[in-house]
Coordinates of C-alpha atoms and ligand atoms in Angstrom, one line a residue:
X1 CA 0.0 0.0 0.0
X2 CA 1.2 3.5 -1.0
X3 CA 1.1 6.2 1.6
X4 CA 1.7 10.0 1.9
X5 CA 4.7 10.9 4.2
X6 CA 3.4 12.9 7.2
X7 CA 5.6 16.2 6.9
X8 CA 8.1 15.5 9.9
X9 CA 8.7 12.4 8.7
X10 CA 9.4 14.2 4.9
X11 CA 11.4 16.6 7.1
X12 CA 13.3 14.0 9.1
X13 CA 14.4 12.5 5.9
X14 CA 15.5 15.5 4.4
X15 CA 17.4 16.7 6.9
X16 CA 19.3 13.2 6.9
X17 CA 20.5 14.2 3.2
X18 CA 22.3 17.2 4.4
X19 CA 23.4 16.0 8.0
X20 CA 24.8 12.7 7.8
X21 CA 27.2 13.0 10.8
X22 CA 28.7 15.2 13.0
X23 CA 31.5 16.1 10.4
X24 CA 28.3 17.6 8.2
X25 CA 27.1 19.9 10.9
X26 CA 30.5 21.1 11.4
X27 CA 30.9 21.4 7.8
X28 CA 27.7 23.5 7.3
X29 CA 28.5 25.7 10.2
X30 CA 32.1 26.4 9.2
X31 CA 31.3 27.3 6.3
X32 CA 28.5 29.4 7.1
X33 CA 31.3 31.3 9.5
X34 CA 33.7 31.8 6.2
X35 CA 30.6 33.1 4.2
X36 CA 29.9 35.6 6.7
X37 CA 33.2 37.0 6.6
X38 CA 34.7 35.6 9.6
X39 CA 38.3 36.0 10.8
X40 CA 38.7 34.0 13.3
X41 CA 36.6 30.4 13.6
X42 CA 36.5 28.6 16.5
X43 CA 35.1 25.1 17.0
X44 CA 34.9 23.0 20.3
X45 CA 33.2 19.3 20.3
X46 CA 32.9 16.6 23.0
X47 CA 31.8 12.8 22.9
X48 CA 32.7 12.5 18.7
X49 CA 30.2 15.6 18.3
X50 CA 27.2 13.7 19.0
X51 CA 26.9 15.4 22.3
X52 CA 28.1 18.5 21.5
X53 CA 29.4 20.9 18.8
X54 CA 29.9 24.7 18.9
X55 CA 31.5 26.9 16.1
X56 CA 31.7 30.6 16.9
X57 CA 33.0 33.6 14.4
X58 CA 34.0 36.9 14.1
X59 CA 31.6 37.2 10.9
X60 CA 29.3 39.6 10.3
X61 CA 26.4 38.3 12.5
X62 CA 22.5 38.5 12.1
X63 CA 19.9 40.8 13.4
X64 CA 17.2 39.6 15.5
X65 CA 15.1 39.1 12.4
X66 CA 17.5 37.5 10.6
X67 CA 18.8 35.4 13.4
X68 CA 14.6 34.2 13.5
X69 CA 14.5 33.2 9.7
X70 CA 18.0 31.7 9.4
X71 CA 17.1 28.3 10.7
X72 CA 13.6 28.2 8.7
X73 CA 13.5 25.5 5.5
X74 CA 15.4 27.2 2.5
X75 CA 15.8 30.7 3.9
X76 CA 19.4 31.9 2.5
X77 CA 20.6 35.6 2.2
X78 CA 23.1 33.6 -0.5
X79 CA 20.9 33.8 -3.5
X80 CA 17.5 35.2 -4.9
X81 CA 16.8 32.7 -7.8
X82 CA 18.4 29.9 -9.2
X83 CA 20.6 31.7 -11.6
X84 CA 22.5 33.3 -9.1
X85 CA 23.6 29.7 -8.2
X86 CA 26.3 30.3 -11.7
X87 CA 27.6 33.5 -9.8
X88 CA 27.8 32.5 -6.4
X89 CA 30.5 33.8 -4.2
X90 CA 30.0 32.0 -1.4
X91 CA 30.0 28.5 0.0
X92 CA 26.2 27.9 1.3
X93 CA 23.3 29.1 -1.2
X94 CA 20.7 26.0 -0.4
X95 CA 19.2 27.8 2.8
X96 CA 19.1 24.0 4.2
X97 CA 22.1 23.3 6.8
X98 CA 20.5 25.4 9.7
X99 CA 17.1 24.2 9.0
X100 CA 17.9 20.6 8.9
X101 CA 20.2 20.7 11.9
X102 CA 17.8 22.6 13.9
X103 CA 15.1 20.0 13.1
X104 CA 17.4 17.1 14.7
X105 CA 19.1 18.3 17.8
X106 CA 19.0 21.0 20.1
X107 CA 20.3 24.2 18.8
X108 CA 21.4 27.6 20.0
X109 CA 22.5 30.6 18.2
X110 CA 23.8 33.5 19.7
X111 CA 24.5 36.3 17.6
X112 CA 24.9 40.1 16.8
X113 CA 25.7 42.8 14.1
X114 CA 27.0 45.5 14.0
X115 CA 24.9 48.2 15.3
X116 CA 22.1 46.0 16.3
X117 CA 22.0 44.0 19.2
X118 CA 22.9 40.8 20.9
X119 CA 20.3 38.2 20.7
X120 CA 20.0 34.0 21.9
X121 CA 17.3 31.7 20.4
X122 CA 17.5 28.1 21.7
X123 CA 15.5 25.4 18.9
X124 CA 14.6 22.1 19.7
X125 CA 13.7 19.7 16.8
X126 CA 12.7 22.8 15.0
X127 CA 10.6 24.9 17.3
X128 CA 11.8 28.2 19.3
X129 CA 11.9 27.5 22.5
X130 CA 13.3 30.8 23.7
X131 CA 14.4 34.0 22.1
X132 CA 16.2 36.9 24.7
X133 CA 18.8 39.3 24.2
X134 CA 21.9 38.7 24.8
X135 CA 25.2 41.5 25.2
X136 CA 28.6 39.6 22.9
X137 CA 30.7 40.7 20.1
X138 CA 30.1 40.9 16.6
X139 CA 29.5 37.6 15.5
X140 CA 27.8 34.2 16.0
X141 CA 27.9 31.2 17.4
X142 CA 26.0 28.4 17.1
X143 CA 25.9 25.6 18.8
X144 CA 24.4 22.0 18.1
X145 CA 23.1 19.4 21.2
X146 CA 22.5 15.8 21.2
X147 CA 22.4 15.2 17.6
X148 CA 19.9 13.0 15.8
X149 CA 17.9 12.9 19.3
X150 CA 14.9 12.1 17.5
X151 CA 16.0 10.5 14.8
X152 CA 17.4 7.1 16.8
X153 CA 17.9 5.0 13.6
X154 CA 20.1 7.7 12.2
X155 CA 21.7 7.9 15.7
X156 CA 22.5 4.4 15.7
X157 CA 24.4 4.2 12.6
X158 CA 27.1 6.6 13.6
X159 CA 30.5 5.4 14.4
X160 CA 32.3 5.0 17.5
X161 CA 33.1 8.8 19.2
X162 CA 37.0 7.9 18.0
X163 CA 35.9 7.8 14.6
X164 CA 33.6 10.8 14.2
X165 CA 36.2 13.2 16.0
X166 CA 38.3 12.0 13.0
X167 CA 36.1 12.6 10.7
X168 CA 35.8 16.4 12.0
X169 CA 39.5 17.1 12.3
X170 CA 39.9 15.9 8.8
X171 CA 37.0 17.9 7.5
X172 CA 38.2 20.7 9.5
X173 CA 41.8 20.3 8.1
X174 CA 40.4 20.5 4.5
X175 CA 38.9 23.7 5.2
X176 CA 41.5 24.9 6.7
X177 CA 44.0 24.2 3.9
X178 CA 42.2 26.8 1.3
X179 CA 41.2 29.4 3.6
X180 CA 45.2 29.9 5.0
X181 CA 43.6 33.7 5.7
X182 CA 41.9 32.7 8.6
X183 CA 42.5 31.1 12.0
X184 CA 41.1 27.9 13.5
X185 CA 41.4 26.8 16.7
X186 CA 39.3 23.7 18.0
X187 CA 39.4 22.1 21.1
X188 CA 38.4 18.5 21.3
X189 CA 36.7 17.7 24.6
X190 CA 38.0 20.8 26.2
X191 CA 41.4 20.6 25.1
X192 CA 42.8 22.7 22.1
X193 CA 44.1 20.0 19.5
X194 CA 44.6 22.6 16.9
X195 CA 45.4 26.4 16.5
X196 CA 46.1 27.7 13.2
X197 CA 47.2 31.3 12.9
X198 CA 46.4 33.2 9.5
X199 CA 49.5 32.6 7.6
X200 CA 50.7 31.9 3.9
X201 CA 49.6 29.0 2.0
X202 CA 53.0 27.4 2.3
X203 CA 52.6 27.7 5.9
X204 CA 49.7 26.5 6.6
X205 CA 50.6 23.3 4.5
X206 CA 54.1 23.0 6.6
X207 CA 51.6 23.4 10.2
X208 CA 49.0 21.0 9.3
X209 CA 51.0 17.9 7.5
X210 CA 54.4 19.0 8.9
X211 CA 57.6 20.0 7.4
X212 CA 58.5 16.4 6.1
X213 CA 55.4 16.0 4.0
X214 CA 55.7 19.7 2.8
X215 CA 58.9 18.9 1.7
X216 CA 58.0 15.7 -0.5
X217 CA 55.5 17.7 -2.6
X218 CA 56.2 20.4 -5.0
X219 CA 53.8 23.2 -5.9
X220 CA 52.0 23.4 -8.9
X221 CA 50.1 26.4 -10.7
X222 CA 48.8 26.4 -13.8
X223 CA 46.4 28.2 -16.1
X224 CA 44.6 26.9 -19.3
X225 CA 41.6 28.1 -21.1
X226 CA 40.6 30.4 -18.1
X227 CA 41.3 27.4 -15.8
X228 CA 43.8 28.0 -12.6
X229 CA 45.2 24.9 -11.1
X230 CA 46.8 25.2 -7.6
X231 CA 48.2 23.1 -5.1
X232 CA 50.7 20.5 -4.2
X233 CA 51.8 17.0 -5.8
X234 CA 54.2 14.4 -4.5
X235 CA 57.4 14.9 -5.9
X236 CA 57.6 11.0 -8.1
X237 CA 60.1 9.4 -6.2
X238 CA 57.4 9.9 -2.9
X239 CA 54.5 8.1 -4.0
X240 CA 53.2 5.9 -1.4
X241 CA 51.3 3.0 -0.6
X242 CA 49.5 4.5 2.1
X243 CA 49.1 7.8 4.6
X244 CA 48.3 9.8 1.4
X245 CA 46.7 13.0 1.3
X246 CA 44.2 13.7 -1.2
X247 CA 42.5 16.9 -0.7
X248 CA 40.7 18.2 -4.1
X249 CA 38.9 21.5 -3.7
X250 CA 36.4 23.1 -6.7
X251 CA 36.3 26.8 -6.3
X252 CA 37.4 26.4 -2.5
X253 CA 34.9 24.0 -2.3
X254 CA 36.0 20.7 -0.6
X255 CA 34.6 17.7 -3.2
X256 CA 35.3 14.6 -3.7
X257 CA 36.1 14.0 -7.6
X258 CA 37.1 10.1 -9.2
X259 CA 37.8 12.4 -12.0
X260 CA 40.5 14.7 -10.3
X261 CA 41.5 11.8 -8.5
X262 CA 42.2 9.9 -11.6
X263 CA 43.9 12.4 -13.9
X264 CA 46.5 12.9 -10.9
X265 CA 47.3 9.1 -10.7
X266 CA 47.5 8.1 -14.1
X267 CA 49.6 11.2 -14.9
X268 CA 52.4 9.6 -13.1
X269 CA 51.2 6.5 -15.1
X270 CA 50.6 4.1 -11.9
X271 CA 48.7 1.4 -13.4
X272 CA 47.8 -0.2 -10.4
X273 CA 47.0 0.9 -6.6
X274 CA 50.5 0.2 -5.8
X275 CA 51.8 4.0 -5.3
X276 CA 50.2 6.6 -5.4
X277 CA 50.5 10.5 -5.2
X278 CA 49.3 13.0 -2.4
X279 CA 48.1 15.6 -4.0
X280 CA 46.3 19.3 -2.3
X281 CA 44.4 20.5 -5.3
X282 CA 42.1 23.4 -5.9
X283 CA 40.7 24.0 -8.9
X284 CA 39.4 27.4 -10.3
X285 CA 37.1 27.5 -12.6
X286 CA 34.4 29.6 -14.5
X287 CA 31.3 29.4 -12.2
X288 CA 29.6 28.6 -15.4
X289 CA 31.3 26.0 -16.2
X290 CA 30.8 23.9 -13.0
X291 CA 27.5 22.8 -11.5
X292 CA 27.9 22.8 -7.7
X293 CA 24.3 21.9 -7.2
X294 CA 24.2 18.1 -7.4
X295 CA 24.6 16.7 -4.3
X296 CA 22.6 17.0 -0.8
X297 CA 25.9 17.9 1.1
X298 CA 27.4 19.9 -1.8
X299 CA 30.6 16.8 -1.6
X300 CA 31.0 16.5 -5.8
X301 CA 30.7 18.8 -8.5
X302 CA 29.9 18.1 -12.0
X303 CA 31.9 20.1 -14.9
X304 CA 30.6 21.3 -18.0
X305 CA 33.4 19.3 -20.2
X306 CA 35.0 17.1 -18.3
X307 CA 37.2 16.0 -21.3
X308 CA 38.8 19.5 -21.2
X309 CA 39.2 19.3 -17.0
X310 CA 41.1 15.7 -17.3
X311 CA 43.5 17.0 -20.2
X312 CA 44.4 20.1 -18.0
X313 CA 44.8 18.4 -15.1
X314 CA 47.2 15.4 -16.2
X315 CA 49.2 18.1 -18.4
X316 CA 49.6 20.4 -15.5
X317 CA 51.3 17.8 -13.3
X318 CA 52.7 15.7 -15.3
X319 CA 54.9 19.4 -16.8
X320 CA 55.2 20.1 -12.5
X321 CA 57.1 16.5 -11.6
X322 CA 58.8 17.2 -14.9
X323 CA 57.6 13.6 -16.6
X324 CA 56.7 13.7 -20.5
X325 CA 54.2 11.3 -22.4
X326 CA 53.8 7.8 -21.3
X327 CA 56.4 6.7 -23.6
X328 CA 59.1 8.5 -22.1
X329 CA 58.3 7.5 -18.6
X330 CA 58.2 4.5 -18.9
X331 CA 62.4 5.4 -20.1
X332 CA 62.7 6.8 -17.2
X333 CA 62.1 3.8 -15.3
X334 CA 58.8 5.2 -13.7
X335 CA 55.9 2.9 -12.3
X336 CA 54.1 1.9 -16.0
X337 CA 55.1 -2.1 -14.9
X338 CA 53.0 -2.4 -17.9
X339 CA 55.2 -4.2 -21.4
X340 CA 52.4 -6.4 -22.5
X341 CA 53.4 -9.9 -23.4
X342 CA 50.2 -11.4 -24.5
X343 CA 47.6 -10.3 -26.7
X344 CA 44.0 -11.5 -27.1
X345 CA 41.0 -10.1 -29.2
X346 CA 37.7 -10.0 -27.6
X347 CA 35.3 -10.4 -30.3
X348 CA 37.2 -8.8 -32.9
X349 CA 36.5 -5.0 -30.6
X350 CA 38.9 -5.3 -27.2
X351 CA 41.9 -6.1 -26.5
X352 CA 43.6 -7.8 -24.0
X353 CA 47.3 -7.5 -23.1
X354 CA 48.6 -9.7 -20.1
X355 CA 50.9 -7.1 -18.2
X356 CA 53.3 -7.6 -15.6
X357 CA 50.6 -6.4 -13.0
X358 CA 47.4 -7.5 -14.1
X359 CA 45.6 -7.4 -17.4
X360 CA 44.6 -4.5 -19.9
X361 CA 41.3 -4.2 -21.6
X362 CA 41.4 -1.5 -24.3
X363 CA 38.4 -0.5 -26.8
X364 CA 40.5 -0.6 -30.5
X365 CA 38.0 1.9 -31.7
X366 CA 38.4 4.4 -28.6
X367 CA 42.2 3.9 -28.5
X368 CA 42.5 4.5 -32.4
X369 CA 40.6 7.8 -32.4
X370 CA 42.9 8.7 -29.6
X371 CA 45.7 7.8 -31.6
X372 CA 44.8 9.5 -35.1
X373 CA 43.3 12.5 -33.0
X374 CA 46.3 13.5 -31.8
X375 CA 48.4 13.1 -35.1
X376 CA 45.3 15.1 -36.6
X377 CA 46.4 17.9 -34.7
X378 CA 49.8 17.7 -34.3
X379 CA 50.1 17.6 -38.3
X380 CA 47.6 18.2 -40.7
X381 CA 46.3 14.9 -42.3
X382 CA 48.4 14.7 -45.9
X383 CA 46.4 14.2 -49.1
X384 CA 46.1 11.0 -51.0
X385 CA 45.3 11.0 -54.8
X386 CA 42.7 9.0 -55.8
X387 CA 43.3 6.6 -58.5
X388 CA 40.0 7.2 -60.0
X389 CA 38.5 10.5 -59.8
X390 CA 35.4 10.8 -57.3
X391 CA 32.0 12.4 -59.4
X392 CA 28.9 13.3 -57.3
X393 CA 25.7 15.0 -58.1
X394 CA 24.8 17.7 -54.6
X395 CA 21.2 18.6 -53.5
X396 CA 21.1 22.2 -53.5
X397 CA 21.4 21.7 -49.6
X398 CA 24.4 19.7 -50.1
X399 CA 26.2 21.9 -52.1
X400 CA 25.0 24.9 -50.0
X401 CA 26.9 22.7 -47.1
X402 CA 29.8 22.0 -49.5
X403 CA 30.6 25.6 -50.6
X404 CA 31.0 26.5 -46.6
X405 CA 33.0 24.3 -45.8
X406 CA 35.6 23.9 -48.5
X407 CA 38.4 25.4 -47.1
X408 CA 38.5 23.2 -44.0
X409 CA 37.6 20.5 -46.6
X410 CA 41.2 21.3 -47.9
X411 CA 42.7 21.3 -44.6
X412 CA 42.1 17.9 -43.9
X413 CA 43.6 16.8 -47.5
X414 CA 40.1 16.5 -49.4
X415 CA 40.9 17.9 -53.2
X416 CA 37.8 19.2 -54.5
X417 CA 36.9 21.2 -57.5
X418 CA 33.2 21.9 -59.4
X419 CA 32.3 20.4 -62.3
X420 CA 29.3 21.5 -63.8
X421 CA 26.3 22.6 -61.9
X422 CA 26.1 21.4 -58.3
X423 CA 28.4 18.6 -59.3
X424 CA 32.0 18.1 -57.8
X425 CA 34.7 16.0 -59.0
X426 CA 36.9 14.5 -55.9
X427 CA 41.1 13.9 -57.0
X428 CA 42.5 13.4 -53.2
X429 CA 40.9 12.2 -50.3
X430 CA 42.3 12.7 -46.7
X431 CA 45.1 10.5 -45.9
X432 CA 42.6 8.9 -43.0
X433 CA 40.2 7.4 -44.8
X434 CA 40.7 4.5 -46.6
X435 CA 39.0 5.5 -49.8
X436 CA 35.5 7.5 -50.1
X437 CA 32.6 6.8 -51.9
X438 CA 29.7 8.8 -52.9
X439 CA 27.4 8.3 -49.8
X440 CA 30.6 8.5 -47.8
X441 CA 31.4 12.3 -48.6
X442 CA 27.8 13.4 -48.4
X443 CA 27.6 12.1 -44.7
X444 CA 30.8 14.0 -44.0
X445 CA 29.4 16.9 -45.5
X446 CA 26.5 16.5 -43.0
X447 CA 28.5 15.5 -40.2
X448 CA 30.9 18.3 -40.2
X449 CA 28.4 20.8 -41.0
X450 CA 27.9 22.2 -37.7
X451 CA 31.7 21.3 -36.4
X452 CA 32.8 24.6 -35.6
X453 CA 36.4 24.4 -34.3
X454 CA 39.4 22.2 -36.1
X455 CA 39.4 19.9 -33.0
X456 CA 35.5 19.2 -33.6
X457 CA 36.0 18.2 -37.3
X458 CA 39.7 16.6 -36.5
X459 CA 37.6 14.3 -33.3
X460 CA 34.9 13.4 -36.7
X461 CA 38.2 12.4 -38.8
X462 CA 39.7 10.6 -36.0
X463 CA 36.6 8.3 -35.7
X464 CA 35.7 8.3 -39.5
X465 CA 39.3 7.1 -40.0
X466 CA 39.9 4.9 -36.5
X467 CA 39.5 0.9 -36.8
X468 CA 36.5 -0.4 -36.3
X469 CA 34.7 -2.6 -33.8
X470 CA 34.7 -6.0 -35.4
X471 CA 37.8 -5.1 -37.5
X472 CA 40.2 -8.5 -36.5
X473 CA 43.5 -7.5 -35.9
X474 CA 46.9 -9.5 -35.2
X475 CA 49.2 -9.0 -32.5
X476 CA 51.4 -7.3 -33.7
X477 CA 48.8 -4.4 -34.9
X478 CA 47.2 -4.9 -31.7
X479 CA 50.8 -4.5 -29.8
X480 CA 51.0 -1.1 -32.1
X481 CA 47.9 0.3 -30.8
X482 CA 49.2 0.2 -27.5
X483 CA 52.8 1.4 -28.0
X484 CA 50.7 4.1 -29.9
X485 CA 48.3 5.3 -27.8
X486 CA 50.6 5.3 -24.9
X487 CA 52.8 7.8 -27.1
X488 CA 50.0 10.2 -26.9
X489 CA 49.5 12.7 -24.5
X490 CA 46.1 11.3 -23.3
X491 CA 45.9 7.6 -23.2
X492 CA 43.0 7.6 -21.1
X493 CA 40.6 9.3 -22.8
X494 CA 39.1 9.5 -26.4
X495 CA 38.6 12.4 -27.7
X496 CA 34.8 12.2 -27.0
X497 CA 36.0 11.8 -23.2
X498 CA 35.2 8.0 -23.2
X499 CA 37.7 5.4 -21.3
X500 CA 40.3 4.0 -23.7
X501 CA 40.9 1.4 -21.2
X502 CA 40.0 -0.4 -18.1
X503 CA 42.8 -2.1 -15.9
X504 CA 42.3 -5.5 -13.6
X505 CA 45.2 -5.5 -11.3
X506 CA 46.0 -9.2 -10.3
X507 CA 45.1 -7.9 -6.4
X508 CA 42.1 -6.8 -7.7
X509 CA 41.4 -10.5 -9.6
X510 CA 42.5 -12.2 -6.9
X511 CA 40.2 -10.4 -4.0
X512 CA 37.0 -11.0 -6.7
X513 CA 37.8 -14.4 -6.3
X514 CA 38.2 -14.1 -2.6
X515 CA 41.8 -15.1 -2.6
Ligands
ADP1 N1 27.7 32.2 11.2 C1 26.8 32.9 10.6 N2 27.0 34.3 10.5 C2 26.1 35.1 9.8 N3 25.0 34.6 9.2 C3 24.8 33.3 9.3 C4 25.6 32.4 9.9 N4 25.1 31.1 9.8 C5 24.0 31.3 9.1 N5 23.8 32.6 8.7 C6 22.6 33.1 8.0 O1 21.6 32.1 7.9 C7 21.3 31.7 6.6 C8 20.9 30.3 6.5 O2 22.1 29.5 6.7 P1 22.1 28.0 6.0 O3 20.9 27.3 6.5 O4 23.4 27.4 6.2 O5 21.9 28.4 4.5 P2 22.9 28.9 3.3 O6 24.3 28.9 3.9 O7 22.7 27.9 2.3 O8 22.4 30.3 3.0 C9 22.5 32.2 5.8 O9 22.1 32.5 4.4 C10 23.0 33.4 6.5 O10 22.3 34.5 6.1
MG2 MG1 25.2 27.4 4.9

């Protein structure tokens, strides 16, 4: 039987999106502190957080009023309408963090502005249960009781008060890594555990990891197509098997992203989870360009082109630790155990190479355009005569398409001239294609009709002109297609942003198989 949700209960489940643990109410409150302009945050927590958690800032505080509709569903004084979400400037926009953990737990918020005065509220489960002014300082403090009270299920699941506290630090380290402008102190069942002083970035790094980790990472900036890439990698000679960091920041924005993640690895060409990289990164990008608004607790992001995010990541650090294309790592004697010995075609579309770690399972079709991309736009595709001139009859549309795009046409090694009314007579063909027929150049015409840039019309090319699924291969074409496409500066990637490749470490095999 279907039922309607009474509203607590829609509200109880709600709030459990934003609020998962303690971590996310100190989260949501620290970076309510940063949005408000703070200088100084401090944060105090007993018993894992469950019991208690208190953040309290030199921000800008709220006025009565304010202070009244702050902890109401989706009140925000972040953003007016969903566009402004593109332009935001600050770190909360939802109007959902105070609402949700006022609705589970015990909360109190003392604040004042400037000019107005001090004022309390104490919330329990949602409702005011007191309101009084109250003298302090610019600023606010808020502080969060007996979590998940009424919500015992939710209660239960958390994790042992050594766990959680863990999980705060390390939030609270994250934070603290990209806002170097601002000092943290918190205390950790009474007892200050950690007091960071506004300081440089390099600082800050050296204070919360400590000078040895500092000093087996090298910075890295970089800027690309309006992208800035900041941060620290491990210098390749530290990668590690374990105690990595891996902090990846959007905007400021502490995410979690499998894509930053695997850019970073694979540009110091690890192919398995042997070593890997620390890596601090924040990534600054066009607020147009990044969608912040896809997950409850604002953890991932998703990017407009991805592709283009992956390419500028893996070239950034692989030009910072100084390592060129896969080829001439693997010279340099890095990682890459990879020398396939074996090859094996999967119904005439993957292959498989046995490597020294595990086995590799490459698309011929995806690795192929990856290949022939790159030479695309590295040199321009040559011209290849045809034996036997090429006649074909346009449409008017056709030829309309044909006149317009000529010239690029030409660049890619098509010889064209007109013969007679709306007629064309074809001499060389791009050296790509394996010959052309009639259909064949009218579906190019179409296809490249509304490719505006080269790389667009090279990417149509480089598929036109890539091997086929179902095209058999031997092994030694199939051992060329890997030596090629790990001489490219992208291996992972075709250039439609779909994996090349998928790698089965013999770990992994061996723990499917419970080994
Ligand atoms: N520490 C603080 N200092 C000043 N204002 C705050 C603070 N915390 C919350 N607020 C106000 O309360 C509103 C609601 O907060 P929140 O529920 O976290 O939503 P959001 O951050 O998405 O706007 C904020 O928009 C802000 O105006
Ligand atoms: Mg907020």
């Amino acid at each position: 039987m279907i039922v309607l949700l009474d509203n607590d209960t829609i509200q109880k489940i709600a709030a459990g999106e934003v609020v998962e643990r303690p971590a996310s109410v100190v989260k949501e409150l620290v970076e309510n502190s940063i949005d408000a302009g703070a200088k100084k945050i401090s944060i105090s927590f007993t018993g894992g957080g469950k019991n208690f958690i208190s953040v309290a800032d030199d921000g800008e505080g709220m006025t009565e009023e304010d202070a009244k509709l702050s902890f109401l569903s989706h009140s925000t004084s972040k953003i007016r309408s969903i566009e402004d979400i593109s332009t935001l400037a600050t770190l909360g926009f939802r109007g959902e963090a105070l609402s949700s953990i006022a609705r589970v737990s015990i909360m109190e918020i003392h604040t004042k502005k400037e000019g107005a005065e001090g004022i309390y509220l104490r919330i329990s489960a949602g409702n005011v249960e007191e309101v009084m002014p109250r003298p302090r300082e610019r600023g606010t403090t808020v502080t969060v009781r007996n979590l998940f009270f009424n919500v015992p299920a939710r209660r239960k699941f958390l994790k042992s008060d050594y766990l959680e506290a863990e999980k705060i630090k390390t939030m609270i380290t994250g934070i603290a890594i990209v806002y170097p402008e601002i000092s943290f102190s918190l205390f950790h069942n009474q007892s200050l555990t950690l007091h960071l002083e506004k300081i440089t970035p390099e600082e800050r790094i050296k204070e919360l990891f400590g000078d040895e980790v500092a000093n087996e990472m090298i910075h890295l900036e970089y800027q690309k197509n309006g992208l800035n890439l900041s941060g620290y990698i491990s210098l390749p000679e530290y990668l590690k098997e374990r105690g990595r960091l891996e902090y990846t920041f959007v905007n400021k924005r502490p995410v979690r992203s499998g894509l930053v993640r695997s850019a970073v690895k694979n540009a110091y060409g690890i192919p398995t989870k042997e070593r890997a990289p620390s890596f601090i990164l924040n990534l600054s990008v066009d607020k147009n360009l990044v969608d912040v608004n896809v997950h409850p607790r604002k953890e991932e992001v998703r990017f407009a082109d991805e592709n283009l995010i992956y390419s500028i990541i893996f070239k950034a650090v692989r030009e910072s630790v100084g390592i060129g294309t896969e080829a001439e790592l693997r010279e340099r004697g890095y990682a890459w155990e990879m020398e396939p010995t074996a090859f094996w075609q999967l119904h005439n579309s993957y292959i498989f190479a046995q490597t020294k770690t595990g086995v590799l399972i490459i698309d011929q079709h995806a690795a192929h355009e990856r290949i022939l991309y790159e030479k695309i736009i590295k040199n321009k595709p040559a011209s290849q005569k045809l034996l036997f001139p090429l006649i074909v009859v346009l449409s008017a549309n056709e030829y309309e398409i044909f006149v317009k795009l000529r010239d690029i046409l030409a660049k890619f090694g098509f010889e064209v001239e007109e013969f007679g009314e709306r007629t064309v007579r074809i001499t060389g063909v791009s050296s790509l294609l394996k010959d052309l027929t009639e259909d064949e150049f009218k579906q190019i015409l179409y296809e490249i009709r509304d490719a505006k840039p080269f790389s667009d019309v090279a990417r149509i090319f480089a598929c036109r002109g890539a091997i086929k699924q179902k095209d058999k291969l031997t092994p030694d074409e199939m051992n060329a297609i890997i030596d090629d496409l790990f001489a490219t500066e992208n291996p992972y990637f075709c250039p439609h942003g779909r994996p090349t490749m998928i790698k089965w470490s013999i770990e992994e095999l061996s723990r499917r198989f419970g080994r």
